XYZ file of C-alpha atoms in Angstrom:
750
model
C 6.023 -28.912 -12.396
C 7.435 -25.936 -10.473
C 6.156 -24.617 -7.307
C 3.539 -21.895 -7.864
C 5.099 -19.918 -5.071
C 5.970 -16.440 -6.434
C 9.037 -16.284 -3.923
C 10.990 -18.840 -5.886
C 12.417 -16.548 -8.391
C 14.407 -19.353 -10.089
C 10.997 -20.599 -11.474
C 10.129 -17.349 -12.969
C 11.798 -14.903 -15.531
C 11.632 -11.190 -15.347
C 10.063 -10.635 -18.843
C 10.349 -6.771 -18.417
C 14.004 -6.951 -19.275
C 13.406 -8.756 -22.510
C 12.901 -7.290 -25.865
C 9.221 -7.378 -27.037
C 10.207 -9.532 -29.988
C 11.581 -12.243 -27.543
C 8.200 -12.624 -25.618
C 6.606 -15.728 -26.756
C 3.588 -17.291 -25.036
C 2.606 -20.830 -26.116
C -1.021 -21.742 -26.737
C -2.550 -24.431 -24.633
C -2.272 -27.005 -27.509
C 1.591 -26.706 -27.174
C 1.489 -27.721 -23.477
C -1.001 -30.518 -23.816
C 0.509 -31.791 -27.004
C -0.132 -35.418 -25.861
C -3.594 -36.736 -25.914
C -4.724 -37.896 -22.506
C -7.625 -40.452 -21.846
C -10.713 -38.772 -20.564
C -11.363 -38.663 -16.838
C -14.193 -36.625 -15.151
C -12.539 -33.521 -13.169
C -14.098 -31.501 -10.386
C -13.707 -28.036 -11.667
C -14.706 -24.813 -9.940
C -15.130 -21.176 -11.230
C -15.177 -18.350 -8.868
C -16.368 -15.184 -10.362
C -18.615 -12.048 -9.315
C -19.601 -11.780 -13.134
C -21.641 -14.527 -14.612
C -24.417 -14.559 -17.380
C -27.761 -14.854 -15.744
C -27.659 -12.706 -12.538
C -25.468 -10.374 -14.369
C -26.865 -9.125 -17.650
C -23.877 -9.078 -19.890
C -19.956 -8.577 -19.592
C -16.964 -10.001 -21.197
C -15.778 -11.979 -18.092
C -19.280 -13.209 -17.237
C -19.780 -14.462 -20.842
C -16.567 -16.088 -20.861
C -17.081 -18.003 -17.907
C -20.490 -18.939 -18.648
C -19.437 -20.517 -22.071
C -16.302 -22.219 -20.179
C -18.772 -23.707 -17.638
C -21.029 -24.985 -20.389
C -18.054 -26.688 -22.458
C -16.600 -28.178 -19.466
C -20.047 -29.671 -18.268
C -20.906 -30.824 -21.707
C -17.394 -32.682 -21.807
C -18.540 -34.611 -18.998
C -16.842 -32.699 -16.153
C -18.500 -31.680 -12.855
C -18.671 -27.833 -12.749
C -19.315 -25.665 -9.686
C -19.601 -22.071 -10.142
C -19.350 -19.989 -6.882
C -20.973 -16.670 -7.779
C -19.109 -14.452 -5.440
C -21.954 -11.894 -5.077
C -25.436 -11.289 -3.899
C -26.190 -8.995 -6.794
C -28.953 -10.264 -9.132
C -30.375 -7.598 -11.739
C -32.171 -10.414 -13.694
C -34.676 -12.827 -12.091
C -33.689 -14.252 -8.864
C -30.535 -16.149 -7.582
C -32.874 -19.050 -6.976
C -34.011 -19.045 -10.315
C -30.421 -19.175 -11.753
C -29.532 -21.891 -9.466
C -32.298 -23.967 -11.092
C -31.544 -22.730 -14.508
C -28.066 -23.947 -14.454
C -28.755 -27.117 -12.448
C -30.933 -28.358 -15.497
C -27.614 -27.758 -17.428
C -25.535 -29.700 -15.025
C -23.810 -26.829 -13.528
C -23.838 -26.262 -9.767
C -24.538 -22.480 -9.377
C -23.771 -21.336 -5.844
C -24.583 -17.672 -4.923
C -22.487 -16.221 -2.200
C -23.777 -16.436 1.477
C -22.755 -14.460 4.597
C -18.896 -15.202 5.629
C -18.630 -16.927 8.815
C -16.766 -13.892 10.619
C -17.454 -10.172 10.912
C -14.641 -8.060 9.392
C -13.283 -5.201 11.160
C -14.095 -1.612 9.663
C -11.241 0.047 7.922
C -10.099 1.218 4.592
C -8.914 -2.266 3.306
C -12.085 -3.926 4.352
C -14.137 -3.035 1.284
C -11.608 -4.339 -0.986
C -10.670 -7.500 1.233
C -14.248 -8.654 1.518
C -14.438 -10.075 -1.764
C -11.202 -12.172 -1.676
C -12.220 -13.179 1.808
C -15.639 -14.480 0.831
C -13.855 -16.590 -1.726
C -11.336 -18.105 0.688
C -14.037 -18.582 3.428
C -16.274 -20.681 0.891
C -13.395 -22.547 -0.755
C -11.854 -23.633 2.554
C -15.188 -25.486 3.223
C -14.754 -27.614 -0.114
C -10.805 -27.680 0.237
C -10.276 -31.242 -1.033
C -12.948 -31.057 -3.613
C -11.633 -29.561 -6.746
C -8.804 -30.584 -9.155
C -8.867 -27.136 -10.856
C -10.252 -23.651 -9.765
C -10.641 -20.731 -12.378
C -10.568 -17.254 -11.309
C -9.955 -13.867 -13.065
C -7.364 -11.283 -11.877
C -10.179 -8.785 -12.060
C -10.943 -7.429 -8.575
C -8.449 -9.891 -7.206
C -11.343 -12.343 -6.151
C -8.803 -15.220 -5.629
C -6.024 -13.164 -3.850
C -6.436 -14.706 -0.477
C -7.022 -18.279 -1.923
C -3.760 -17.960 -3.860
C -2.077 -16.624 -0.702
C -3.290 -19.522 1.341
C -1.922 -21.973 -1.241
C 1.492 -20.314 -1.451
C 1.577 -20.298 2.378
C 1.243 -24.236 2.121
C -1.522 -24.210 4.525
C -4.529 -24.937 2.016
C -5.250 -26.223 -1.447
C -1.904 -28.017 -2.086
C -3.646 -30.439 -4.446
C -5.752 -27.881 -6.343
C -4.535 -26.056 -9.664
C -5.498 -22.485 -9.747
C -5.877 -21.141 -13.327
C -5.999 -17.144 -13.533
C -7.683 -15.584 -16.583
C -6.166 -12.338 -17.425
C -9.161 -10.000 -17.984
C -9.333 -6.461 -17.019
C -6.859 -5.095 -14.512
C -8.027 -2.045 -12.756
C -4.801 0.014 -13.633
C -5.211 -1.009 -17.168
C -8.779 0.117 -17.114
C -8.015 3.514 -15.480
C -5.414 4.167 -18.121
C -7.793 3.293 -20.766
C -10.460 5.709 -19.390
C -7.808 8.282 -18.566
C -8.599 8.243 -15.125
C -6.404 9.050 -12.167
C -5.615 6.953 -9.235
C -7.040 8.803 -6.300
C -8.282 6.477 -3.565
C -6.733 3.861 -1.301
C -8.994 1.232 -2.609
C -7.492 1.317 -5.936
C -3.915 0.983 -4.707
C -5.198 -2.080 -2.969
C -6.780 -3.689 -5.900
C -4.024 -3.113 -8.311
C -1.545 -4.677 -5.853
C -3.769 -7.756 -5.338
C -4.528 -8.105 -9.026
C -1.019 -8.221 -9.977
C -0.129 -10.694 -7.102
C -3.083 -13.007 -8.486
C -1.155 -13.416 -11.743
C 2.085 -13.977 -10.117
C 0.945 -16.464 -7.534
C -1.017 -18.577 -10.243
C -0.266 -22.091 -11.112
C -1.444 -21.247 -14.775
C -2.181 -17.988 -16.395
C -4.415 -18.007 -19.591
C -5.099 -14.833 -21.567
C -7.212 -14.346 -24.581
C -4.523 -11.949 -26.247
C -0.734 -11.283 -26.402
C -1.510 -7.683 -25.994
C -2.640 -7.801 -22.372
C 0.339 -10.074 -21.262
C 2.826 -7.582 -22.818
C 1.097 -4.585 -21.139
C 1.399 -6.697 -17.980
C 5.248 -7.148 -18.756
C 5.652 -3.391 -19.423
C 3.969 -2.872 -15.939
C 6.402 -5.297 -14.081
C 4.452 -8.365 -13.713
C 6.433 -11.522 -12.950
C 4.561 -13.887 -15.191
C 4.855 -17.530 -14.257
C 7.534 -18.953 -16.519
C 6.334 -21.702 -18.777
C 2.932 -21.677 -17.358
C 1.559 -18.579 -19.082
C -0.566 -19.180 -22.111
C -2.293 -17.285 -24.980
C -5.527 -18.970 -25.951
C -8.809 -17.802 -27.423
C -11.660 -18.016 -24.986
C -13.998 -20.959 -25.084
C -16.942 -20.886 -27.548
C -19.270 -23.908 -27.729
C -19.049 -25.061 -31.404
C -22.931 -25.741 -31.317
C -23.336 -21.802 -30.887
C -21.392 -21.330 -34.071
C -23.554 -20.244 -37.124
C -22.074 -19.557 -40.457
C -24.570 -18.174 -42.890
C -24.000 -20.601 -45.824
C -24.966 -19.522 -49.372
C -25.348 -15.759 -48.411
C -23.178 -12.959 -49.620
C -20.092 -12.149 -47.606
C -20.804 -8.539 -48.092
C -23.501 -6.777 -46.039
C -25.231 -3.556 -47.083
C -25.500 -1.436 -43.904
C -28.624 -0.084 -42.637
C -27.735 0.331 -39.071
C -24.767 1.153 -37.092
C -24.654 -0.221 -33.555
C -22.126 0.763 -30.935
C -21.552 -2.621 -29.253
C -19.882 -2.494 -25.836
C -19.878 -0.763 -22.480
C -20.728 2.982 -22.993
C -17.419 4.406 -21.610
C -14.286 6.362 -22.882
C -12.246 3.221 -23.088
C -14.770 1.414 -25.385
C -14.377 4.220 -27.738
C -17.751 5.966 -27.614
C -16.327 9.537 -27.985
C -14.749 8.214 -31.259
C -17.929 6.725 -32.485
C -19.725 9.952 -31.899
C -16.874 12.133 -33.446
C -16.553 10.084 -36.520
C -20.300 10.320 -37.410
C -20.265 13.982 -36.521
C -17.159 14.516 -38.872
C -18.805 12.417 -41.653
C -21.796 14.881 -41.585
C -19.665 17.912 -41.419
C -17.689 16.492 -44.414
C -20.804 16.503 -46.484
C -20.692 12.570 -46.750
C -24.581 12.253 -45.864
C -25.443 14.945 -48.441
C -28.010 13.309 -50.553
C -27.401 9.887 -48.898
C -29.658 8.559 -46.042
C -28.286 8.613 -42.775
C -28.134 5.041 -41.220
C -30.009 4.084 -38.165
C -27.711 4.574 -34.968
C -27.861 2.351 -31.839
C -26.039 2.365 -28.733
C -26.179 -1.210 -27.185
C -24.277 -1.546 -23.805
C -24.298 -0.772 -20.235
C -23.484 2.650 -19.170
C -20.685 3.190 -16.580
C -22.207 4.991 -13.644
C -19.735 7.945 -13.577
C -20.074 8.408 -17.432
C -21.922 11.285 -18.869
C -23.832 9.726 -21.726
C -26.585 12.381 -22.281
C -24.205 15.086 -23.995
C -22.940 12.855 -26.321
C -26.374 11.708 -27.541
C -27.526 15.218 -27.736
C -24.603 16.239 -29.822
C -25.076 13.177 -32.268
C -28.743 13.550 -32.634
C -28.355 17.294 -33.419
C -25.711 16.717 -35.779
C -27.276 13.821 -37.804
C -30.920 14.885 -37.556
C -31.978 11.346 -36.347
C -33.239 9.784 -33.045
C -30.398 7.676 -31.637
C -31.746 4.458 -29.785
C -30.080 3.416 -26.699
C -30.225 -0.273 -25.099
C -28.755 -0.280 -21.771
C -30.717 -3.333 -20.188
C -30.399 -6.022 -22.766
C -28.846 -9.371 -21.456
C -26.059 -10.983 -23.324
C -28.429 -13.365 -25.386
C -30.819 -10.516 -26.025
C -27.985 -8.283 -27.313
C -26.835 -10.965 -29.750
C -30.309 -11.593 -30.722
C -31.025 -7.636 -31.717
C -27.628 -7.896 -33.755
C -28.707 -11.142 -35.744
C -32.351 -9.994 -36.055
C -31.648 -7.756 -39.217
C -28.723 -8.659 -41.516
C -28.059 -4.848 -42.162
C -27.056 -4.222 -38.554
C -23.331 -3.771 -38.297
C -21.537 -3.991 -34.784
C -19.071 -0.906 -34.352
C -16.404 -1.682 -31.488
C -13.975 1.319 -31.454
C -12.216 0.499 -28.291
C -9.358 2.443 -27.322
C -7.779 -0.475 -25.492
C -9.260 -4.053 -25.117
C -7.991 -7.409 -23.992
C -9.805 -10.220 -26.014
C -13.211 -8.531 -26.563
C -15.909 -11.271 -26.287
C -18.043 -8.923 -28.766
C -15.594 -9.907 -31.451
C -15.663 -13.536 -30.622
C -19.568 -13.433 -30.907
C -19.709 -11.537 -34.161
C -17.212 -13.898 -35.580
C -19.061 -17.025 -34.496
C -22.685 -15.668 -35.341
C -21.631 -14.169 -38.603
C -22.525 -10.807 -37.549
C -20.893 -8.109 -39.571
C -18.713 -5.886 -37.608
C -15.725 -3.372 -37.490
C -13.142 -2.962 -34.680
C -10.213 -0.852 -33.763
C -6.596 -1.913 -34.060
C -5.989 -1.054 -30.391
C -5.627 -3.715 -27.879
C -6.040 -7.610 -28.662
C -9.064 -7.647 -30.718
C -7.551 -8.031 -33.983
C -5.532 -10.833 -32.956
C -8.898 -12.814 -33.330
C -9.376 -11.766 -36.894
C -7.688 -13.478 -40.072
C -5.021 -11.063 -41.058
C -6.290 -10.986 -44.525
C -9.583 -9.282 -43.199
C -7.729 -6.675 -41.267
C -7.759 -3.863 -44.160
C -11.661 -4.284 -44.425
C -12.754 -4.522 -40.751
C -9.953 -3.219 -38.680
C -9.239 0.655 -38.504
C -6.801 2.910 -36.523
C -8.030 3.690 -33.124
C -8.895 7.418 -33.725
C -11.964 9.303 -34.982
C -10.432 9.857 -38.279
C -9.769 6.142 -38.621
C -13.091 4.910 -37.598
C -14.753 7.761 -40.118
C -12.572 6.400 -43.100
C -13.889 2.862 -42.081
C -17.412 3.975 -41.662
C -17.161 5.844 -45.034
C -16.002 2.517 -46.815
C -18.573 0.154 -45.400
C -21.470 2.582 -45.942
C -20.341 3.106 -49.528
C -19.213 -0.502 -50.267
C -20.883 -2.792 -47.635
C -19.302 -4.379 -44.708
C -17.406 -7.825 -45.220
C -18.048 -10.519 -42.939
C -14.635 -11.372 -41.134
C -13.304 -14.551 -40.496
C -11.571 -15.831 -37.386
C -7.800 -16.187 -36.943
C -8.273 -19.489 -35.352
C -10.535 -22.630 -35.501
C -13.147 -22.485 -32.837
C -13.574 -26.317 -32.748
C -9.689 -26.958 -32.436
C -9.306 -24.271 -29.847
C -12.360 -25.809 -27.845
C -10.349 -29.330 -28.192
C -7.066 -27.906 -26.978
C -8.735 -26.186 -24.072
C -10.510 -29.483 -22.851
C -7.364 -31.579 -23.504
C -5.212 -28.950 -21.416
C -7.467 -29.310 -18.497
C -6.860 -33.209 -18.378
C -3.107 -32.483 -18.912
C -3.213 -29.835 -16.215
C -4.889 -32.088 -13.664
C -2.366 -34.833 -14.484
C 0.538 -32.733 -13.385
C 2.109 -33.435 -10.048
C 0.696 -31.167 -7.479
C 3.196 -28.452 -6.167
C 5.466 -30.249 -3.473
C 6.251 -28.327 -0.370
C 9.886 -27.326 -0.409
C 11.809 -26.515 2.743
C 13.724 -23.211 2.835
C 17.279 -22.746 4.265
C 16.145 -24.120 7.593
C 14.721 -27.185 5.997
C 17.149 -29.390 8.175
C 15.791 -27.878 11.265
C 12.631 -30.065 11.704
C 11.559 -28.034 14.684
C 13.605 -24.805 14.868
C 13.776 -22.983 18.036
C 11.382 -20.109 18.254
C 11.884 -17.041 20.830
C 8.519 -15.433 21.759
C 9.686 -11.734 22.707
C 6.936 -10.159 24.718
C 7.033 -6.259 25.178
C 5.872 -5.224 28.441
C 4.994 -1.845 30.301
C 2.944 -1.402 33.313
C 0.355 -4.099 32.529
C 0.968 -6.816 34.917
C -2.375 -8.521 34.614
C -2.457 -8.521 30.808
C 1.107 -9.942 30.801
C -0.101 -12.878 32.750
C -2.788 -13.562 30.178
C -0.236 -13.050 27.106
C 2.321 -15.501 28.879
C -0.362 -18.032 29.470
C -1.510 -18.033 25.659
C 2.208 -18.732 24.734
C 2.356 -21.592 27.132
C -0.545 -22.965 25.386
C 1.079 -23.323 22.187
C 0.984 -26.647 20.257
C 4.575 -26.063 18.970
C 6.765 -26.876 21.815
C 10.339 -25.996 20.856
C 10.046 -22.341 22.446
C 11.704 -19.912 24.735
C 9.953 -16.876 26.125
C 11.868 -13.534 26.539
C 9.785 -10.738 28.506
C 11.478 -7.287 27.980
C 10.163 -4.910 30.552
C 10.282 -1.135 29.221
C 10.819 0.513 32.744
C 7.505 -0.491 34.306
C 6.852 1.665 37.521
C 3.560 0.509 38.951
C 3.768 -2.121 41.888
C 1.417 -4.626 40.262
C 3.649 -5.164 37.261
C 6.783 -5.206 39.203
C 5.193 -7.979 41.423
C 4.159 -9.858 38.322
C 7.560 -9.683 36.959
C 9.192 -11.105 40.033
C 6.443 -13.799 40.302
C 7.358 -14.853 36.643
C 11.064 -15.113 37.469
C 10.440 -17.312 40.527
C 8.042 -19.739 38.611
C 8.857 -22.776 36.806
C 7.418 -23.162 33.256
C 7.384 -25.878 30.544
C 9.510 -23.352 28.254
C 12.492 -21.360 29.429
C 11.210 -17.869 30.435
C 13.518 -14.927 30.982
C 12.923 -11.409 32.205
C 14.946 -8.443 30.608
C 14.656 -5.140 32.358
C 15.569 -1.812 30.914
C 14.777 1.980 31.227
C 11.851 3.164 29.466
C 13.066 3.593 25.909
C 9.782 2.583 23.916
C 8.933 -0.153 21.393
C 11.723 -0.137 18.874
C 14.365 -0.403 21.831
C 12.072 -3.065 23.545
C 12.045 -5.327 20.401
C 16.014 -5.014 19.724
C 16.748 -5.930 23.394
C 14.534 -9.115 22.690
C 16.575 -9.747 19.468
C 19.549 -9.371 21.466
C 18.435 -11.785 24.110
C 16.835 -14.391 21.674
C 18.597 -17.643 20.986
C 15.891 -18.873 18.400
C 16.155 -19.420 14.690
C 12.886 -17.383 14.676
C 11.479 -14.617 16.603
C 7.686 -14.097 17.404
C 7.076 -10.531 18.618
C 4.212 -9.795 20.814
C 2.618 -7.000 22.733
C 1.633 -7.566 26.342
C -2.104 -6.761 25.686
C -2.476 -9.382 23.036
C -2.922 -13.208 23.193
C -1.668 -16.023 21.041
C -4.068 -18.571 19.682
C -2.703 -21.978 20.306
C -1.700 -22.865 16.765
C 0.162 -19.484 16.182
C 3.889 -20.611 16.409
C 3.103 -23.965 14.647
C 1.387 -22.077 11.648
C 4.127 -19.533 11.411
C 6.832 -22.133 11.402
C 5.117 -24.183 8.702
C 4.579 -21.359 6.403
C 8.294 -20.095 6.956
C 9.594 -23.420 5.884
C 7.173 -23.497 2.685
C 7.757 -19.917 1.727
C 11.353 -19.240 2.636
C 10.048 -15.992 3.956
C 12.212 -13.682 6.421
C 9.241 -11.810 7.695
C 5.667 -13.278 8.314
C 2.560 -11.525 9.381
C -0.967 -12.577 9.751
C -4.619 -11.596 10.317
C -5.978 -11.223 13.839
C -9.288 -11.472 15.671
C -10.297 -8.373 17.940
C -11.490 -8.713 21.510
C -12.880 -6.475 24.170
C -12.269 -6.802 27.763
C -10.201 -9.113 30.039
C -10.227 -12.388 27.727
C -11.159 -13.101 24.265
C -13.946 -15.017 25.295
C -15.608 -12.371 27.374
C -17.743 -10.680 24.636
C -17.277 -12.987 21.542
C -20.139 -11.328 19.674
C -17.995 -8.045 19.584
C -15.052 -9.830 17.792
C -13.937 -8.534 14.428
C -11.355 -9.916 12.060
C -8.608 -7.619 10.732
C -7.224 -8.395 7.360
C -4.023 -7.297 5.984
C -2.792 -7.622 2.289
C 0.960 -8.159 2.545
C 3.903 -6.174 1.159
C 1.809 -3.393 -0.795
C 4.483 -0.759 -0.612
C 2.477 1.841 -2.652
C 0.142 2.155 0.465
C 2.742 2.640 3.222
C 2.333 6.462 2.689
C -1.446 6.296 3.879
C -1.549 3.075 6.060
C -0.253 -0.198 7.036
C -1.029 -3.156 4.779
C 1.906 -5.189 5.995
C 0.528 -6.376 9.091
C 0.772 -5.858 12.986
C 3.735 -5.764 14.991
C 2.701 -9.259 16.161
C 5.150 -10.873 13.445
C 7.344 -13.808 12.994
C 10.916 -12.983 11.667
C 14.057 -14.949 10.933
C 16.448 -13.776 13.687
C 19.586 -13.415 11.356
C 17.560 -11.680 8.582
C 16.265 -9.139 10.923
C 19.831 -8.605 12.544
C 21.208 -8.253 8.959
C 19.085 -5.038 8.707
C 19.811 -3.539 12.010
C 16.777 -4.574 13.851
C 14.143 -1.990 14.770
C 14.851 1.880 14.762
C 14.564 3.329 18.188
C 12.555 6.611 18.643
C 11.086 7.670 21.719
C 7.259 7.883 21.992
C 7.092 7.996 17.965
C 4.497 5.307 16.678
C 4.384 3.236 13.483
C 7.444 1.209 14.408
C 5.949 -1.757 12.861
C 5.085 -0.130 9.491
C 8.553 1.599 9.291
C 10.360 -1.872 10.019
C 8.148 -3.649 7.251
C 9.151 -0.900 4.792
C 12.862 -1.252 5.618
C 12.749 -4.933 5.458
C 10.885 -4.909 2.111
C 13.444 -2.253 0.623
C 16.447 -4.399 2.029
C 15.235 -7.295 -0.215
C 13.749 -9.447 2.988
C 10.781 -11.574 1.850
C 7.611 -10.754 3.521
C 4.625 -12.719 3.555
C 1.195 -12.367 5.012
C -0.444 -15.276 6.253
C -4.199 -15.430 5.494
C -5.219 -16.844 8.753
C -6.167 -15.087 12.225
C -3.362 -16.300 14.630
C -3.807 -14.150 17.511
C -6.303 -12.158 19.392
C -5.827 -8.331 19.381
C -7.164 -6.333 22.255
C -8.931 -3.106 21.759
C -10.436 -0.380 23.765
C -7.310 -0.604 26.138
C -4.572 1.843 26.799
C -2.020 1.239 24.112
C 1.625 1.441 24.611
C 1.827 3.841 21.806
C -0.818 6.132 22.633
C 1.252 9.018 24.190
C 3.315 10.461 21.324
C 5.113 13.754 20.802
C 3.432 14.286 17.448
C 0.578 12.840 15.259
C 2.936 13.422 12.301
C 6.068 11.874 13.767
C 5.265 8.254 12.963
C 4.390 9.415 9.301
C 7.875 11.133 9.052
C 9.396 7.977 10.627
C 8.055 5.714 7.799
C 9.048 8.167 5.091
C 12.790 7.988 6.011
C 13.453 4.569 4.371
C 11.267 5.249 1.488
C 13.084 8.553 0.519
C 16.673 7.393 1.301
C 18.917 7.468 -1.809
C 16.152 9.182 -3.958
C 16.573 12.208 -6.098
C 15.618 15.315 -3.695
C 12.640 16.191 -6.092
C 11.196 12.592 -5.997
C 11.703 12.511 -2.105
C 9.912 15.820 -1.724
C 7.125 14.609 -3.750
C 6.681 11.517 -1.466
C 6.671 13.906 1.404
C 4.037 15.981 -0.098
C 1.839 13.139 -1.051
C 2.212 11.765 2.439
C 1.207 15.185 3.946
C -1.635 15.640 1.692
C -3.018 12.126 2.448
C -2.795 12.789 6.184
C -4.292 16.154 6.010
C -7.128 15.218 3.769
C -8.153 11.902 5.656
C -6.682 9.522 3.321
C -5.557 7.416 6.316
C -9.236 6.764 7.511
C -11.610 4.001 6.657
C -13.597 6.581 4.522
C -10.327 7.541 2.362
C -11.769 6.817 -0.985
C -15.407 7.990 -0.047
C -15.714 11.778 0.266
C -19.512 11.486 0.814
C -18.772 9.277 3.754
C -16.312 11.905 5.196
C -19.050 14.492 4.819
C -21.544 12.273 6.631
C -18.983 11.519 9.267
C -18.224 15.059 9.828
C -21.940 15.551 10.220
C -22.414 12.937 12.703
C -19.615 14.525 15.019
C -21.369 17.820 14.775
C -24.630 16.403 15.848
C -22.855 14.247 18.641
C -21.456 17.633 19.944
C -24.688 19.312 19.961
C -27.660 17.252 20.806
C -30.182 20.032 19.833
C -28.772 20.686 16.200
C -30.769 18.081 14.355
C -34.006 19.376 16.101
C -33.113 22.756 15.286
C -32.585 21.678 11.575
C -36.153 20.254 11.527
C -37.593 23.416 12.864
C -36.059 25.506 10.279
C -37.009 23.181 7.532
C -40.643 23.132 8.598
C -40.727 27.018 8.926
C -39.583 27.513 5.377
C -41.445 24.919 3.496
C -44.619 24.670 5.797
C -45.170 28.395 6.673
C -48.956 27.450 7.741
C -47.580 25.792 10.710
């Protein structure tokens, strides 16, 4: 099978350039068309949404049924619940509950490292938690299922594409509910760094997957429109799994149900059409439809989104219809279905503005629950086309009003599925055997594949930190990779200690060739360019003299470079305080980057640190580093130029070096705090229409002025609290004074 690495564009097609009629996604049965003998597989599902600790939700319901089906078929199933949240019973209860059903349910535990604080940490914690756990069971699983939602599997997939881990594991990404799609459906803006991070990683999860499975063509077409590079030949449309034993068809009963209660069934938010539901009923009342006719009971059955204001809608509905509206927000998935089935006259109404492959429709079809649903999204793909005129309505208040008028007058027909539940389950199970039987992705060497051990030049930037330079040099000399040369570029050091250290290095003999290049003080861009000019290696590892390489850094970079064909590699790092990394290990924090998320470059650096590994010819092709004196963000500007020039950039999800903090940085003295930001804007705005270029400049300025580059960027309350802490810090008596004022106002007797 083709490599899953999304860099290999010859294994993918750009579907965005095709006409919509040309987009054809096969079902799983078309891939696994040959029956294979059964063999038990070891299958893992990684999710933060699962029925039990989570009351309800489409992703959790789909994975719960999938786990059951796979387990009942004889496979070993492990569910890594990537969360500590439990709103129902306890996590120990659900561990025992699923164990009785032969499913290993493992709640998340603390990760083995402390992550550094920063604007990306909140979104990277979940993917890192999944990677941290999965690495402990690396050789165990044949297939791993994970949703693109929240990018839980991002770092796991990044680790596989790097060639470092999971080479024998097939990753199946379920397309469920991308954040951008959700925001568009709820008519919400993108106004925070975390959203940009999540949207990037969700798309990459789909693009890096070994296989992609989606319940609807609709969502895949949406992804194509948004520029996703879907895996060619490995992207499937298949209905979600539903155990045949849970299907209940009411034999001998009328297929027409007299409506006694309308139940809004779904999350209570704009995207699910709650406004349409209220408007349709209010309009029917205003048109006189209920004159002389009994108003049916109205129930809202679903969770309320935290930011959604439900109370005004309920008040409007009750005032218009003159009835009490019942709201159930805390029913679990089984309890919600029990409620719908308890009385035959209850009709589920699902007026979504956009939906992927709604599990509410699956459940109503399987349980013979009467329902109507909107034409928006992929819901109607699950319904037999002959039933569309009766149960599928146009996604508008008027469309829903016409549908409600019809079913209230004539009864609601029971719809039938467009697919056979039993056949779909059989195809799904057979496909797992087929997928596990495919050859694992083989490592493929890039252009340097004939160079088994390419020469690597380690270029160390130095300025007036002789003692630290010795440590940095020592860390390079301890590398497990031995085909190295070391180039130290001194940027005009003036202190006696540094000058002596440089002289001693030139006189000493080392296991690798070591050279010292001296130049006038010209700052970091010029330092790195001098290193490029002096280097003889096929690859260059750039280092600053205050950081230290871990022993496997170069070996790891060389391996990943050969596997990915990347031109520029970055990685994570571990921080340390003091003279050596082992001085205060309890203060170490891990810095995690995302990779080539260009959308975030206006606000912060998602690519990685200047401690990067580059192909020498590639970096020379784009002219090396730009040279500005005492202007920061040289690394971010370089990564942006490299990306826009077509170089392939990859972030290795491993901490390969030690990053020193609380020391004088080479970039501390700058002419302007805005200069680096302007520097990054230059390659971004080059060649753009002036108006668009100015829009980017404006956006960058607004982000910088309003704190969007800080760790609390997406948290206004956090910024307020931080400002308060600073005030208190500058005035030790302010808090005491505030207490006195409070007591004087509210406790006058004192």
